[in-house]
Amino acid sequence: MEIEKELGNRDLIVSSTNKKGIICYVNSTFTKISEYTKDDLYGKPHNIVRHPDMPKAIFKYVWENLLNKKPVVAYVKNYVRGKKKYYWVKAVMYPKVVDNEITMITSYRTKATSFEISQISEIYRELVAYEKSHNVSESLNYFKEYLKNKTLTYNRMINRLNDNQQVLNTALLNFNISEFKSDHMIFRSRIESLVEKGYENIDVVKPTCCAFGKRLETIENESFAKDNKFLEIKRLHDKVHTELQLYVDADESIRVNYMNEVYKDIDTLFEIMETLKNDHKYDFEV
Ligand SMILES: Cc1cc2nc3c(=O)[nH]c(=O)nc-3n(C[C@H](O)[C@H](O)[C@H](O)COP(=O)(O)O)c2cc1C
């Protein structure tokens, strides 16, 4: 029974090869995850980490693109040293071309999500089974035919998998939009009533003192959190808290001005959240 090794959201596994696939560079995340040392890897063919669940057709497709000087993306399952553990990655591979010659190929790998893994491993299983009685060219044709039947190209299949992940993430975010909004309104009115009761030293600057702030913190490492709109949400949320503090500390005569700002910013913030779902693009972090 093989064990899956899970990558962290921030892990970026990098390796480079020459145009024959011989490893000439690996970063420290590669050695950490693969459990090989640099000495084990340098000068070795990259299939040293190959897992038998990977269809030959995928590597054929990858190499066809790379040798045509085109970057290519693939989901890859790799073995950890000892072949008892494995890990899944989303790999973006770039050939470096100097004077029309490929001098090096580099692969940048990030964590594949469980959704992506479940979808792609189904396709890979079918291809590996097909490859038991067909050669690799037949398998690649079979794969292309399979994509055509679904009116997909290879790149669209990859993008679709990413999009689906985004839809899932956004759904998660949207599911709670109204909950977040009411949470914040309750928080705001609690502050108001504390102020009215004459409490002093009320601290509302720290955004994580509300449930929404805590939630923002838990999702800030997700892929969609790199989105500019998401960053704007965080900025506005911090601003709301600062304004609440100004409201608390201000003279009674001008307090209302700060609260008006808070109302306005909460509305803007949730408008942005509503539109966030419409324009996600996954950017590979390279
Ligand atoms: C830059 C680069 C990175 C690669 N990374 C991997 C990898 O992580 N895992 C893997 O199995 N193959 C990787 N390959 C593909 C291997 O070179 C090889 O084609 C593949 O393992 C299939 O090996 P086989 O043809 O001996 O079965 C990479 C190739 C390049 C050019």
PDB file of C-alpha atoms and ligand atoms in Angstrom:
ATOM      1  CA  MET A   1       0.000   0.000   0.000  1.00  0.00           C
ATOM      2  CA  GLU A   2       1.560   3.289  -1.107  1.00  0.00           C
ATOM      3  CA  ILE A   3       1.139   6.404   0.982  1.00  0.00           C
ATOM      4  CA  GLU A   4       0.399   9.833  -0.431  1.00  0.00           C
ATOM      5  CA  LYS A   5       2.723  12.612   0.624  1.00  0.00           C
ATOM      6  CA  GLU A   6       0.870  15.911   0.676  1.00  0.00           C
ATOM      7  CA  LEU A   7       2.540  19.061  -0.516  1.00  0.00           C
ATOM      8  CA  GLY A   8       2.118  22.376   1.279  1.00  0.00           C
ATOM      9  CA  ASN A   9       0.390  25.271  -0.490  1.00  0.00           C
ATOM     10  CA  ARG A  10       3.653  27.161  -0.675  1.00  0.00           C
ATOM     11  CA  ASP A  11       5.855  24.300  -1.861  1.00  0.00           C
ATOM     12  CA  LEU A  12       7.437  24.981  -5.214  1.00  0.00           C
ATOM     13  CA  ILE A  13       9.413  22.012  -6.518  1.00  0.00           C
ATOM     14  CA  VAL A  14      11.897  22.947  -9.230  1.00  0.00           C
ATOM     15  CA  SER A  15      14.217  20.896 -11.388  1.00  0.00           C
ATOM     16  CA  SER A  16      16.055  21.419 -14.661  1.00  0.00           C
ATOM     17  CA  THR A  17      17.316  18.977 -17.244  1.00  0.00           C
ATOM     18  CA  ASN A  18      19.171  19.080 -20.516  1.00  0.00           C
ATOM     19  CA  LYS A  19      17.210  18.275 -23.655  1.00  0.00           C
ATOM     20  CA  LYS A  20      17.656  14.558 -23.045  1.00  0.00           C
ATOM     21  CA  GLY A  21      15.976  14.735 -19.636  1.00  0.00           C
ATOM     22  CA  ILE A  22      19.178  14.437 -17.585  1.00  0.00           C
ATOM     23  CA  ILE A  23      18.855  16.331 -14.299  1.00  0.00           C
ATOM     24  CA  CYS A  24      21.259  19.246 -13.852  1.00  0.00           C
ATOM     25  CA  TYR A  25      19.496  21.206 -11.097  1.00  0.00           C
ATOM     26  CA  VAL A  26      17.016  20.595  -8.262  1.00  0.00           C
ATOM     27  CA  ASN A  27      15.945  23.037  -5.561  1.00  0.00           C
ATOM     28  CA  SER A  28      15.794  22.238  -1.862  1.00  0.00           C
ATOM     29  CA  THR A  29      12.024  21.642  -1.976  1.00  0.00           C
ATOM     30  CA  PHE A  30      12.647  18.915  -4.575  1.00  0.00           C
ATOM     31  CA  THR A  31      15.109  17.122  -2.281  1.00  0.00           C
ATOM     32  CA  LYS A  32      12.823  17.655   0.741  1.00  0.00           C
ATOM     33  CA  ILE A  33       9.762  16.142  -0.970  1.00  0.00           C
ATOM     34  CA  SER A  34      11.483  13.426  -3.038  1.00  0.00           C
ATOM     35  CA  GLU A  35      13.806  12.458  -0.158  1.00  0.00           C
ATOM     36  CA  TYR A  36      16.716  12.184  -2.612  1.00  0.00           C
ATOM     37  CA  THR A  37      19.918  14.181  -2.194  1.00  0.00           C
ATOM     38  CA  LYS A  38      21.304  16.409  -4.923  1.00  0.00           C
ATOM     39  CA  ASP A  39      24.113  13.866  -5.409  1.00  0.00           C
ATOM     40  CA  ASP A  40      21.536  11.103  -6.000  1.00  0.00           C
ATOM     41  CA  LEU A  41      19.875  13.175  -8.705  1.00  0.00           C
ATOM     42  CA  TYR A  42      22.451  15.189 -10.645  1.00  0.00           C
ATOM     43  CA  GLY A  43      23.390  13.441 -13.882  1.00  0.00           C
ATOM     44  CA  LYS A  44      20.458  10.974 -13.625  1.00  0.00           C
ATOM     45  CA  PRO A  45      17.513  10.714 -16.065  1.00  0.00           C
ATOM     46  CA  HIS A  46      14.374  12.377 -14.720  1.00  0.00           C
ATOM     47  CA  ASN A  47      12.443   9.130 -14.885  1.00  0.00           C
ATOM     48  CA  ILE A  48      14.170   8.292 -11.572  1.00  0.00           C
ATOM     49  CA  VAL A  49      10.982   9.568  -9.868  1.00  0.00           C
ATOM     50  CA  ARG A  50       8.584   8.066 -12.414  1.00  0.00           C
ATOM     51  CA  HIS A  51       5.460   6.400 -11.068  1.00  0.00           C
ATOM     52  CA  PRO A  52       3.848   3.533 -13.056  1.00  0.00           C
ATOM     53  CA  ASP A  53       0.407   5.188 -12.800  1.00  0.00           C
ATOM     54  CA  MET A  54       1.684   7.862 -15.216  1.00  0.00           C
ATOM     55  CA  PRO A  55       0.628   7.094 -18.792  1.00  0.00           C
ATOM     56  CA  LYS A  56       3.413   6.978 -21.389  1.00  0.00           C
ATOM     57  CA  ALA A  57       1.213   9.082 -23.674  1.00  0.00           C
ATOM     58  CA  ILE A  58       1.394  12.053 -21.301  1.00  0.00           C
ATOM     59  CA  PHE A  59       5.197  12.070 -21.333  1.00  0.00           C
ATOM     60  CA  LYS A  60       5.145  11.692 -25.102  1.00  0.00           C
ATOM     61  CA  TYR A  61       2.863  14.726 -25.345  1.00  0.00           C
ATOM     62  CA  VAL A  62       5.062  16.667 -22.891  1.00  0.00           C
ATOM     63  CA  TRP A  63       8.273  15.896 -24.799  1.00  0.00           C
ATOM     64  CA  GLU A  64       6.705  16.656 -28.207  1.00  0.00           C
ATOM     65  CA  ASN A  65       5.851  20.141 -26.951  1.00  0.00           C
ATOM     66  CA  LEU A  66       9.141  20.782 -25.188  1.00  0.00           C
ATOM     67  CA  LEU A  67      11.252  19.683 -28.167  1.00  0.00           C
ATOM     68  CA  ASN A  68       9.109  21.988 -30.313  1.00  0.00           C
ATOM     69  CA  LYS A  69      10.259  24.746 -27.885  1.00  0.00           C
ATOM     70  CA  LYS A  70       6.814  25.123 -26.365  1.00  0.00           C
ATOM     71  CA  PRO A  71       6.012  25.246 -22.617  1.00  0.00           C
ATOM     72  CA  VAL A  72       3.659  22.574 -21.390  1.00  0.00           C
ATOM     73  CA  VAL A  73       1.599  21.866 -18.277  1.00  0.00           C
ATOM     74  CA  ALA A  74       0.911  18.395 -16.886  1.00  0.00           C
ATOM     75  CA  TYR A  75      -0.332  16.748 -13.740  1.00  0.00           C
ATOM     76  CA  VAL A  76       2.319  14.297 -12.603  1.00  0.00           C
ATOM     77  CA  LYS A  77       2.400  11.575  -9.972  1.00  0.00           C
ATOM     78  CA  ASN A  78       5.926  10.926  -8.710  1.00  0.00           C
ATOM     79  CA  TYR A  79       7.549   8.434  -6.417  1.00  0.00           C
ATOM     80  CA  VAL A  80       9.386   9.440  -3.278  1.00  0.00           C
ATOM     81  CA  ARG A  81      12.719   7.635  -2.799  1.00  0.00           C
ATOM     82  CA  GLY A  82      12.087   4.047  -1.714  1.00  0.00           C
ATOM     83  CA  LYS A  83       8.885   3.884  -3.828  1.00  0.00           C
ATOM     84  CA  LYS A  84       6.567   3.497  -0.876  1.00  0.00           C
ATOM     85  CA  LYS A  85       5.271   7.067  -0.979  1.00  0.00           C
ATOM     86  CA  TYR A  86       4.129   9.237  -3.868  1.00  0.00           C
ATOM     87  CA  TYR A  87       3.059  12.853  -4.442  1.00  0.00           C
ATOM     88  CA  TRP A  88       0.997  14.654  -7.061  1.00  0.00           C
ATOM     89  CA  VAL A  89       2.034  17.917  -8.673  1.00  0.00           C
ATOM     90  CA  LYS A  90       0.901  20.344 -11.300  1.00  0.00           C
ATOM     91  CA  ALA A  91       4.043  20.876 -13.389  1.00  0.00           C
ATOM     92  CA  VAL A  92       4.734  23.796 -15.721  1.00  0.00           C
ATOM     93  CA  MET A  93       7.701  23.021 -17.934  1.00  0.00           C
ATOM     94  CA  TYR A  94       9.620  25.622 -19.900  1.00  0.00           C
ATOM     95  CA  PRO A  95      12.358  25.035 -22.455  1.00  0.00           C
ATOM     96  CA  LYS A  96      15.077  27.687 -22.444  1.00  0.00           C
ATOM     97  CA  VAL A  97      16.054  28.489 -26.016  1.00  0.00           C
ATOM     98  CA  VAL A  98      19.339  30.210 -26.941  1.00  0.00           C
ATOM     99  CA  ASP A  99      20.226  30.766 -30.612  1.00  0.00           C
ATOM    100  CA  ASN A 100      17.305  28.564 -31.565  1.00  0.00           C
ATOM    101  CA  GLU A 101      18.705  25.681 -29.492  1.00  0.00           C
ATOM    102  CA  ILE A 102      17.213  24.232 -26.307  1.00  0.00           C
ATOM    103  CA  THR A 103      19.858  24.698 -23.631  1.00  0.00           C
ATOM    104  CA  MET A 104      17.810  23.644 -20.617  1.00  0.00           C
ATOM    105  CA  ILE A 105      14.295  22.625 -19.592  1.00  0.00           C
ATOM    106  CA  THR A 106      12.903  23.633 -16.205  1.00  0.00           C
ATOM    107  CA  SER A 107       9.868  22.257 -14.435  1.00  0.00           C
ATOM    108  CA  TYR A 108       8.042  24.269 -11.748  1.00  0.00           C
ATOM    109  CA  ARG A 109       5.686  22.147  -9.700  1.00  0.00           C
ATOM    110  CA  THR A 110       3.014  23.144  -7.243  1.00  0.00           C
ATOM    111  CA  LYS A 111       0.521  21.165  -5.208  1.00  0.00           C
ATOM    112  CA  ALA A 112      -2.291  19.579  -7.185  1.00  0.00           C
ATOM    113  CA  THR A 113      -5.591  19.866  -5.335  1.00  0.00           C
ATOM    114  CA  SER A 114      -7.580  16.782  -4.354  1.00  0.00           C
ATOM    115  CA  PHE A 115     -10.218  17.767  -6.911  1.00  0.00           C
ATOM    116  CA  GLU A 116      -7.645  17.951  -9.716  1.00  0.00           C
ATOM    117  CA  ILE A 117      -6.079  14.671  -8.609  1.00  0.00           C
ATOM    118  CA  SER A 118      -9.394  12.832  -8.525  1.00  0.00           C
ATOM    119  CA  GLN A 119     -10.289  14.025 -12.034  1.00  0.00           C
ATOM    120  CA  ILE A 120      -6.927  13.464 -13.684  1.00  0.00           C
ATOM    121  CA  SER A 121      -6.232  10.075 -12.092  1.00  0.00           C
ATOM    122  CA  GLU A 122      -9.442   8.748 -13.602  1.00  0.00           C
ATOM    123  CA  ILE A 123      -8.221   9.724 -17.080  1.00  0.00           C
ATOM    124  CA  TYR A 124      -4.711   8.407 -16.394  1.00  0.00           C
ATOM    125  CA  ARG A 125      -6.082   5.058 -15.178  1.00  0.00           C
ATOM    126  CA  GLU A 126      -7.934   4.624 -18.450  1.00  0.00           C
ATOM    127  CA  LEU A 127      -4.825   5.490 -20.473  1.00  0.00           C
ATOM    128  CA  VAL A 128      -2.533   3.171 -18.508  1.00  0.00           C
ATOM    129  CA  ALA A 129      -5.020   0.316 -19.049  1.00  0.00           C
ATOM    130  CA  TYR A 130      -5.143   1.115 -22.782  1.00  0.00           C
ATOM    131  CA  GLU A 131      -1.340   1.139 -22.937  1.00  0.00           C
ATOM    132  CA  LYS A 132      -1.211  -2.493 -21.789  1.00  0.00           C
ATOM    133  CA  SER A 133      -2.301  -3.584 -25.269  1.00  0.00           C
ATOM    134  CA  HIS A 134      -1.378  -0.570 -27.451  1.00  0.00           C
ATOM    135  CA  ASN A 135       1.747   1.350 -28.260  1.00  0.00           C
ATOM    136  CA  VAL A 136       2.382   4.869 -27.024  1.00  0.00           C
ATOM    137  CA  SER A 137       1.402   6.599 -30.307  1.00  0.00           C
ATOM    138  CA  GLU A 138      -1.907   4.748 -30.322  1.00  0.00           C
ATOM    139  CA  SER A 139      -2.421   5.747 -26.722  1.00  0.00           C
ATOM    140  CA  LEU A 140      -1.776   9.423 -27.448  1.00  0.00           C
ATOM    141  CA  ASN A 141      -4.240   9.277 -30.360  1.00  0.00           C
ATOM    142  CA  TYR A 142      -6.773   7.575 -28.106  1.00  0.00           C
ATOM    143  CA  PHE A 143      -6.303  10.372 -25.552  1.00  0.00           C
ATOM    144  CA  LYS A 144      -6.702  13.091 -28.197  1.00  0.00           C
ATOM    145  CA  GLU A 145      -9.827  11.351 -29.494  1.00  0.00           C
ATOM    146  CA  TYR A 146     -11.158  11.150 -25.933  1.00  0.00           C
ATOM    147  CA  LEU A 147     -10.617  14.915 -25.543  1.00  0.00           C
ATOM    148  CA  LYS A 148     -12.212  15.595 -28.948  1.00  0.00           C
ATOM    149  CA  ASN A 149     -15.327  13.669 -27.938  1.00  0.00           C
ATOM    150  CA  LYS A 150     -15.621  15.989 -24.995  1.00  0.00           C
ATOM    151  CA  THR A 151     -14.931  18.965 -27.320  1.00  0.00           C
ATOM    152  CA  LEU A 152     -11.762  19.646 -25.390  1.00  0.00           C
ATOM    153  CA  THR A 153      -8.152  20.252 -26.295  1.00  0.00           C
ATOM    154  CA  TYR A 154      -5.366  19.278 -23.921  1.00  0.00           C
ATOM    155  CA  ASN A 155      -4.880  22.868 -22.739  1.00  0.00           C
ATOM    156  CA  ARG A 156      -8.581  23.354 -22.267  1.00  0.00           C
ATOM    157  CA  MET A 157      -8.759  20.206 -20.177  1.00  0.00           C
ATOM    158  CA  ILE A 158      -5.976  21.572 -17.935  1.00  0.00           C
ATOM    159  CA  ASN A 159      -7.664  24.987 -17.690  1.00  0.00           C
ATOM    160  CA  ARG A 160     -11.030  23.366 -17.030  1.00  0.00           C
ATOM    161  CA  LEU A 161      -9.562  21.475 -14.078  1.00  0.00           C
ATOM    162  CA  ASN A 162      -8.185  24.731 -12.669  1.00  0.00           C
ATOM    163  CA  ASP A 163     -11.443  26.567 -13.312  1.00  0.00           C
ATOM    164  CA  ASN A 164     -13.388  23.878 -11.531  1.00  0.00           C
ATOM    165  CA  GLN A 165     -11.135  24.296  -8.561  1.00  0.00           C
ATOM    166  CA  GLN A 166     -11.789  28.022  -8.658  1.00  0.00           C
ATOM    167  CA  VAL A 167     -15.525  27.423  -8.849  1.00  0.00           C
ATOM    168  CA  LEU A 168     -15.274  25.192  -5.809  1.00  0.00           C
ATOM    169  CA  ASN A 169     -13.216  27.761  -3.911  1.00  0.00           C
ATOM    170  CA  THR A 170     -15.556  30.557  -4.875  1.00  0.00           C
ATOM    171  CA  ALA A 171     -18.581  28.524  -3.953  1.00  0.00           C
ATOM    172  CA  LEU A 172     -17.043  28.113  -0.555  1.00  0.00           C
ATOM    173  CA  LEU A 173     -16.559  31.840  -0.349  1.00  0.00           C
ATOM    174  CA  ASN A 174     -19.995  32.705  -1.695  1.00  0.00           C
ATOM    175  CA  PHE A 175     -21.788  30.183   0.404  1.00  0.00           C
ATOM    176  CA  ASN A 176     -20.938  32.278   3.404  1.00  0.00           C
ATOM    177  CA  ILE A 177     -21.287  35.779   1.977  1.00  0.00           C
ATOM    178  CA  SER A 178     -24.537  36.622   3.715  1.00  0.00           C
ATOM    179  CA  GLU A 179     -23.298  34.964   6.870  1.00  0.00           C
ATOM    180  CA  PHE A 180     -20.189  37.144   6.763  1.00  0.00           C
ATOM    181  CA  LYS A 181     -22.250  40.230   6.151  1.00  0.00           C
ATOM    182  CA  SER A 182     -24.595  39.650   9.054  1.00  0.00           C
ATOM    183  CA  ASP A 183     -21.644  38.674  11.219  1.00  0.00           C
ATOM    184  CA  HIS A 184     -20.096  42.044  10.524  1.00  0.00           C
ATOM    185  CA  MET A 185     -23.271  43.990  11.032  1.00  0.00           C
ATOM    186  CA  ILE A 186     -23.743  42.277  14.399  1.00  0.00           C
ATOM    187  CA  PHE A 187     -20.139  43.038  15.290  1.00  0.00           C
ATOM    188  CA  ARG A 188     -20.629  46.686  14.316  1.00  0.00           C
ATOM    189  CA  SER A 189     -23.808  47.068  16.370  1.00  0.00           C
ATOM    190  CA  ARG A 190     -22.127  45.387  19.348  1.00  0.00           C
ATOM    191  CA  ILE A 191     -19.436  48.056  19.211  1.00  0.00           C
ATOM    192  CA  GLU A 192     -22.097  50.749  18.944  1.00  0.00           C
ATOM    193  CA  SER A 193     -23.910  49.501  21.985  1.00  0.00           C
ATOM    194  CA  LEU A 194     -20.652  49.203  23.995  1.00  0.00           C
ATOM    195  CA  VAL A 195     -19.909  52.818  23.100  1.00  0.00           C
ATOM    196  CA  GLU A 196     -23.421  53.900  24.041  1.00  0.00           C
ATOM    197  CA  LYS A 197     -23.063  52.158  27.402  1.00  0.00           C
ATOM    198  CA  GLY A 198     -19.939  54.217  28.003  1.00  0.00           C
ATOM    199  CA  TYR A 199     -17.343  51.407  27.914  1.00  0.00           C
ATOM    200  CA  GLU A 200     -13.766  52.542  27.458  1.00  0.00           C
ATOM    201  CA  ASN A 201     -10.666  50.905  25.973  1.00  0.00           C
ATOM    202  CA  ILE A 202     -12.594  48.975  23.336  1.00  0.00           C
ATOM    203  CA  ASP A 203     -10.071  47.487  20.894  1.00  0.00           C
ATOM    204  CA  VAL A 204     -11.441  46.777  17.412  1.00  0.00           C
ATOM    205  CA  VAL A 205      -8.374  47.365  15.248  1.00  0.00           C
ATOM    206  CA  LYS A 206      -7.240  43.765  15.056  1.00  0.00           C
ATOM    207  CA  PRO A 207      -9.237  42.409  12.092  1.00  0.00           C
ATOM    208  CA  THR A 208      -9.162  38.857  13.448  1.00  0.00           C
ATOM    209  CA  CYS A 209     -11.287  39.882  16.401  1.00  0.00           C
ATOM    210  CA  CYS A 210     -14.320  39.205  14.184  1.00  0.00           C
ATOM    211  CA  ALA A 211     -15.277  35.894  12.554  1.00  0.00           C
ATOM    212  CA  PHE A 212     -14.918  37.376   9.075  1.00  0.00           C
ATOM    213  CA  GLY A 213     -11.333  38.427   9.790  1.00  0.00           C
ATOM    214  CA  LYS A 214     -10.527  34.947  11.075  1.00  0.00           C
ATOM    215  CA  ARG A 215     -12.025  33.461   7.940  1.00  0.00           C
ATOM    216  CA  LEU A 216      -9.958  35.781   5.721  1.00  0.00           C
ATOM    217  CA  GLU A 217      -6.871  34.612   7.537  1.00  0.00           C
ATOM    218  CA  THR A 218      -7.650  30.949   6.953  1.00  0.00           C
ATOM    219  CA  ILE A 219      -8.111  31.394   3.208  1.00  0.00           C
ATOM    220  CA  GLU A 220      -5.334  33.844   2.446  1.00  0.00           C
ATOM    221  CA  ASN A 221      -3.065  31.029   1.245  1.00  0.00           C
ATOM    222  CA  GLU A 222      -5.626  29.625  -1.202  1.00  0.00           C
ATOM    223  CA  SER A 223      -4.995  30.124  -4.902  1.00  0.00           C
ATOM    224  CA  PHE A 224      -7.812  32.637  -5.330  1.00  0.00           C
ATOM    225  CA  ALA A 225      -6.361  34.776  -2.546  1.00  0.00           C
ATOM    226  CA  LYS A 226      -3.771  36.085  -5.025  1.00  0.00           C
ATOM    227  CA  ASP A 227      -6.621  37.760  -6.884  1.00  0.00           C
ATOM    228  CA  ASN A 228      -6.470  41.575  -6.739  1.00  0.00           C
ATOM    229  CA  LYS A 229     -10.095  41.696  -5.658  1.00  0.00           C
ATOM    230  CA  PHE A 230      -9.377  39.424  -2.762  1.00  0.00           C
ATOM    231  CA  LEU A 231      -6.503  41.693  -1.715  1.00  0.00           C
ATOM    232  CA  GLU A 232      -8.892  44.648  -1.974  1.00  0.00           C
ATOM    233  CA  ILE A 233     -11.339  42.832   0.313  1.00  0.00           C
ATOM    234  CA  LYS A 234      -8.592  42.393   2.875  1.00  0.00           C
ATOM    235  CA  ARG A 235      -7.600  46.055   2.587  1.00  0.00           C
ATOM    236  CA  LEU A 236     -11.192  47.231   3.008  1.00  0.00           C
ATOM    237  CA  HIS A 237     -11.734  44.928   5.921  1.00  0.00           C
ATOM    238  CA  ASP A 238      -8.690  46.343   7.720  1.00  0.00           C
ATOM    239  CA  LYS A 239     -10.004  49.830   6.906  1.00  0.00           C
ATOM    240  CA  VAL A 240     -13.405  49.010   8.411  1.00  0.00           C
ATOM    241  CA  HIS A 241     -11.723  48.010  11.643  1.00  0.00           C
ATOM    242  CA  THR A 242      -9.599  51.144  11.716  1.00  0.00           C
ATOM    243  CA  GLU A 243     -12.729  53.257  11.168  1.00  0.00           C
ATOM    244  CA  LEU A 244     -14.535  51.396  13.917  1.00  0.00           C
ATOM    245  CA  GLN A 245     -11.668  52.229  16.232  1.00  0.00           C
ATOM    246  CA  LEU A 246     -11.812  55.886  15.144  1.00  0.00           C
ATOM    247  CA  TYR A 247     -15.540  55.775  15.832  1.00  0.00           C
ATOM    248  CA  VAL A 248     -14.915  54.383  19.307  1.00  0.00           C
ATOM    249  CA  ASP A 249     -12.243  56.949  20.127  1.00  0.00           C
ATOM    250  CA  ALA A 250     -13.819  60.003  18.473  1.00  0.00           C
ATOM    251  CA  ASP A 251     -15.708  62.854  20.032  1.00  0.00           C
ATOM    252  CA  GLU A 252     -19.431  62.156  20.129  1.00  0.00           C
ATOM    253  CA  SER A 253     -20.142  65.044  17.714  1.00  0.00           C
ATOM    254  CA  ILE A 254     -18.200  63.474  14.835  1.00  0.00           C
ATOM    255  CA  ARG A 255     -18.648  59.776  15.615  1.00  0.00           C
ATOM    256  CA  VAL A 256     -21.430  59.411  13.101  1.00  0.00           C
ATOM    257  CA  ASN A 257     -19.069  60.357  10.250  1.00  0.00           C
ATOM    258  CA  TYR A 258     -16.870  57.364  10.977  1.00  0.00           C
ATOM    259  CA  MET A 259     -19.834  55.031  11.211  1.00  0.00           C
ATOM    260  CA  ASN A 260     -21.055  56.235   7.799  1.00  0.00           C
ATOM    261  CA  GLU A 261     -17.664  55.316   6.369  1.00  0.00           C
ATOM    262  CA  VAL A 262     -17.935  51.879   7.980  1.00  0.00           C
ATOM    263  CA  TYR A 263     -21.352  51.297   6.363  1.00  0.00           C
ATOM    264  CA  LYS A 264     -20.036  52.409   2.985  1.00  0.00           C
ATOM    265  CA  ASP A 265     -16.953  50.201   3.167  1.00  0.00           C
ATOM    266  CA  ILE A 266     -18.889  47.138   4.316  1.00  0.00           C
ATOM    267  CA  ASP A 267     -21.205  47.571   1.317  1.00  0.00           C
ATOM    268  CA  THR A 268     -18.300  47.977  -1.099  1.00  0.00           C
ATOM    269  CA  LEU A 269     -16.550  45.006   0.417  1.00  0.00           C
ATOM    270  CA  PHE A 270     -19.500  42.720  -0.117  1.00  0.00           C
ATOM    271  CA  GLU A 271     -20.132  44.026  -3.617  1.00  0.00           C
ATOM    272  CA  ILE A 272     -16.582  43.001  -4.465  1.00  0.00           C
ATOM    273  CA  MET A 273     -17.146  39.606  -2.888  1.00  0.00           C
ATOM    274  CA  GLU A 274     -20.212  39.101  -5.059  1.00  0.00           C
ATOM    275  CA  THR A 275     -18.258  39.806  -8.234  1.00  0.00           C
ATOM    276  CA  LEU A 276     -15.227  37.781  -7.209  1.00  0.00           C
ATOM    277  CA  LYS A 277     -16.839  34.607  -8.502  1.00  0.00           C
ATOM    278  CA  ASN A 278     -17.067  35.938 -12.048  1.00  0.00           C
ATOM    279  CA  ASP A 279     -13.460  36.447 -12.871  1.00  0.00           C
ATOM    280  CA  HIS A 280     -11.085  33.909 -11.532  1.00  0.00           C
ATOM    281  CA  LYS A 281      -7.999  32.951 -13.402  1.00  0.00           C
ATOM    282  CA  TYR A 282      -5.538  30.596 -11.882  1.00  0.00           C
ATOM    283  CA  ASP A 283      -1.998  31.875 -12.281  1.00  0.00           C
ATOM    284  CA  PHE A 284       0.784  29.439 -11.804  1.00  0.00           C
ATOM    285  CA  GLU A 285       3.167  30.803  -9.275  1.00  0.00           C
ATOM    286  CA  VAL A 286       6.533  30.532 -10.992  1.00  0.00           C
TER     287      VAL A 286
HETATM  288  C1  LIG B   1      12.300  19.401 -16.907  1.00  0.00           C
HETATM  289  C2  LIG B   1      11.696  18.031 -16.866  1.00  0.00           C
HETATM  290  C3  LIG B   1      11.116  17.570 -15.709  1.00  0.00           C
HETATM  291  C4  LIG B   1      10.544  16.309 -15.641  1.00  0.00           C
HETATM  292  N1  LIG B   1       9.985  15.909 -14.475  1.00  0.00           N
HETATM  293  C5  LIG B   1       9.491  14.673 -14.376  1.00  0.00           C
HETATM  294  C6  LIG B   1       8.946  14.204 -13.160  1.00  0.00           C
HETATM  295  O1  LIG B   1       8.860  14.938 -12.176  1.00  0.00           O
HETATM  296  N2  LIG B   1       8.480  12.939 -13.115  1.00  0.00           N
HETATM  297  C7  LIG B   1       8.542  12.091 -14.191  1.00  0.00           C
HETATM  298  O2  LIG B   1       8.130  10.938 -14.070  1.00  0.00           O
HETATM  299  N3  LIG B   1       9.026  12.523 -15.366  1.00  0.00           N
HETATM  300  C8  LIG B   1       9.497  13.776 -15.485  1.00  0.00           C
HETATM  301  N4  LIG B   1      10.009  14.190 -16.671  1.00  0.00           N
HETATM  302  C9  LIG B   1       9.891  13.308 -17.846  1.00  0.00           C
HETATM  303  C10 LIG B   1      11.011  12.288 -17.898  1.00  0.00           C
HETATM  304  O3  LIG B   1      12.094  12.844 -18.600  1.00  0.00           O
HETATM  305  C11 LIG B   1      10.546  11.012 -18.647  1.00  0.00           C
HETATM  306  O4  LIG B   1      10.096  11.358 -19.929  1.00  0.00           O
HETATM  307  C12 LIG B   1       9.403  10.289 -17.924  1.00  0.00           C
HETATM  308  O5  LIG B   1       9.719  10.050 -16.589  1.00  0.00           O
HETATM  309  C13 LIG B   1       9.049   8.981 -18.597  1.00  0.00           C
HETATM  310  O6  LIG B   1      10.126   8.143 -18.526  1.00  0.00           O
HETATM  311  P1  LIG B   1      10.250   6.852 -19.459  1.00  0.00           P
HETATM  312  O7  LIG B   1      10.127   7.346 -20.859  1.00  0.00           O
HETATM  313  O8  LIG B   1      11.591   6.292 -19.172  1.00  0.00           O
HETATM  314  O9  LIG B   1       9.132   5.967 -19.065  1.00  0.00           O
HETATM  315  C14 LIG B   1      10.569  15.464 -16.778  1.00  0.00           C
HETATM  316  C15 LIG B   1      11.141  15.928 -17.956  1.00  0.00           C
HETATM  317  C16 LIG B   1      11.679  17.212 -18.012  1.00  0.00           C
HETATM  318  C17 LIG B   1      12.281  17.691 -19.287  1.00  0.00           C
END
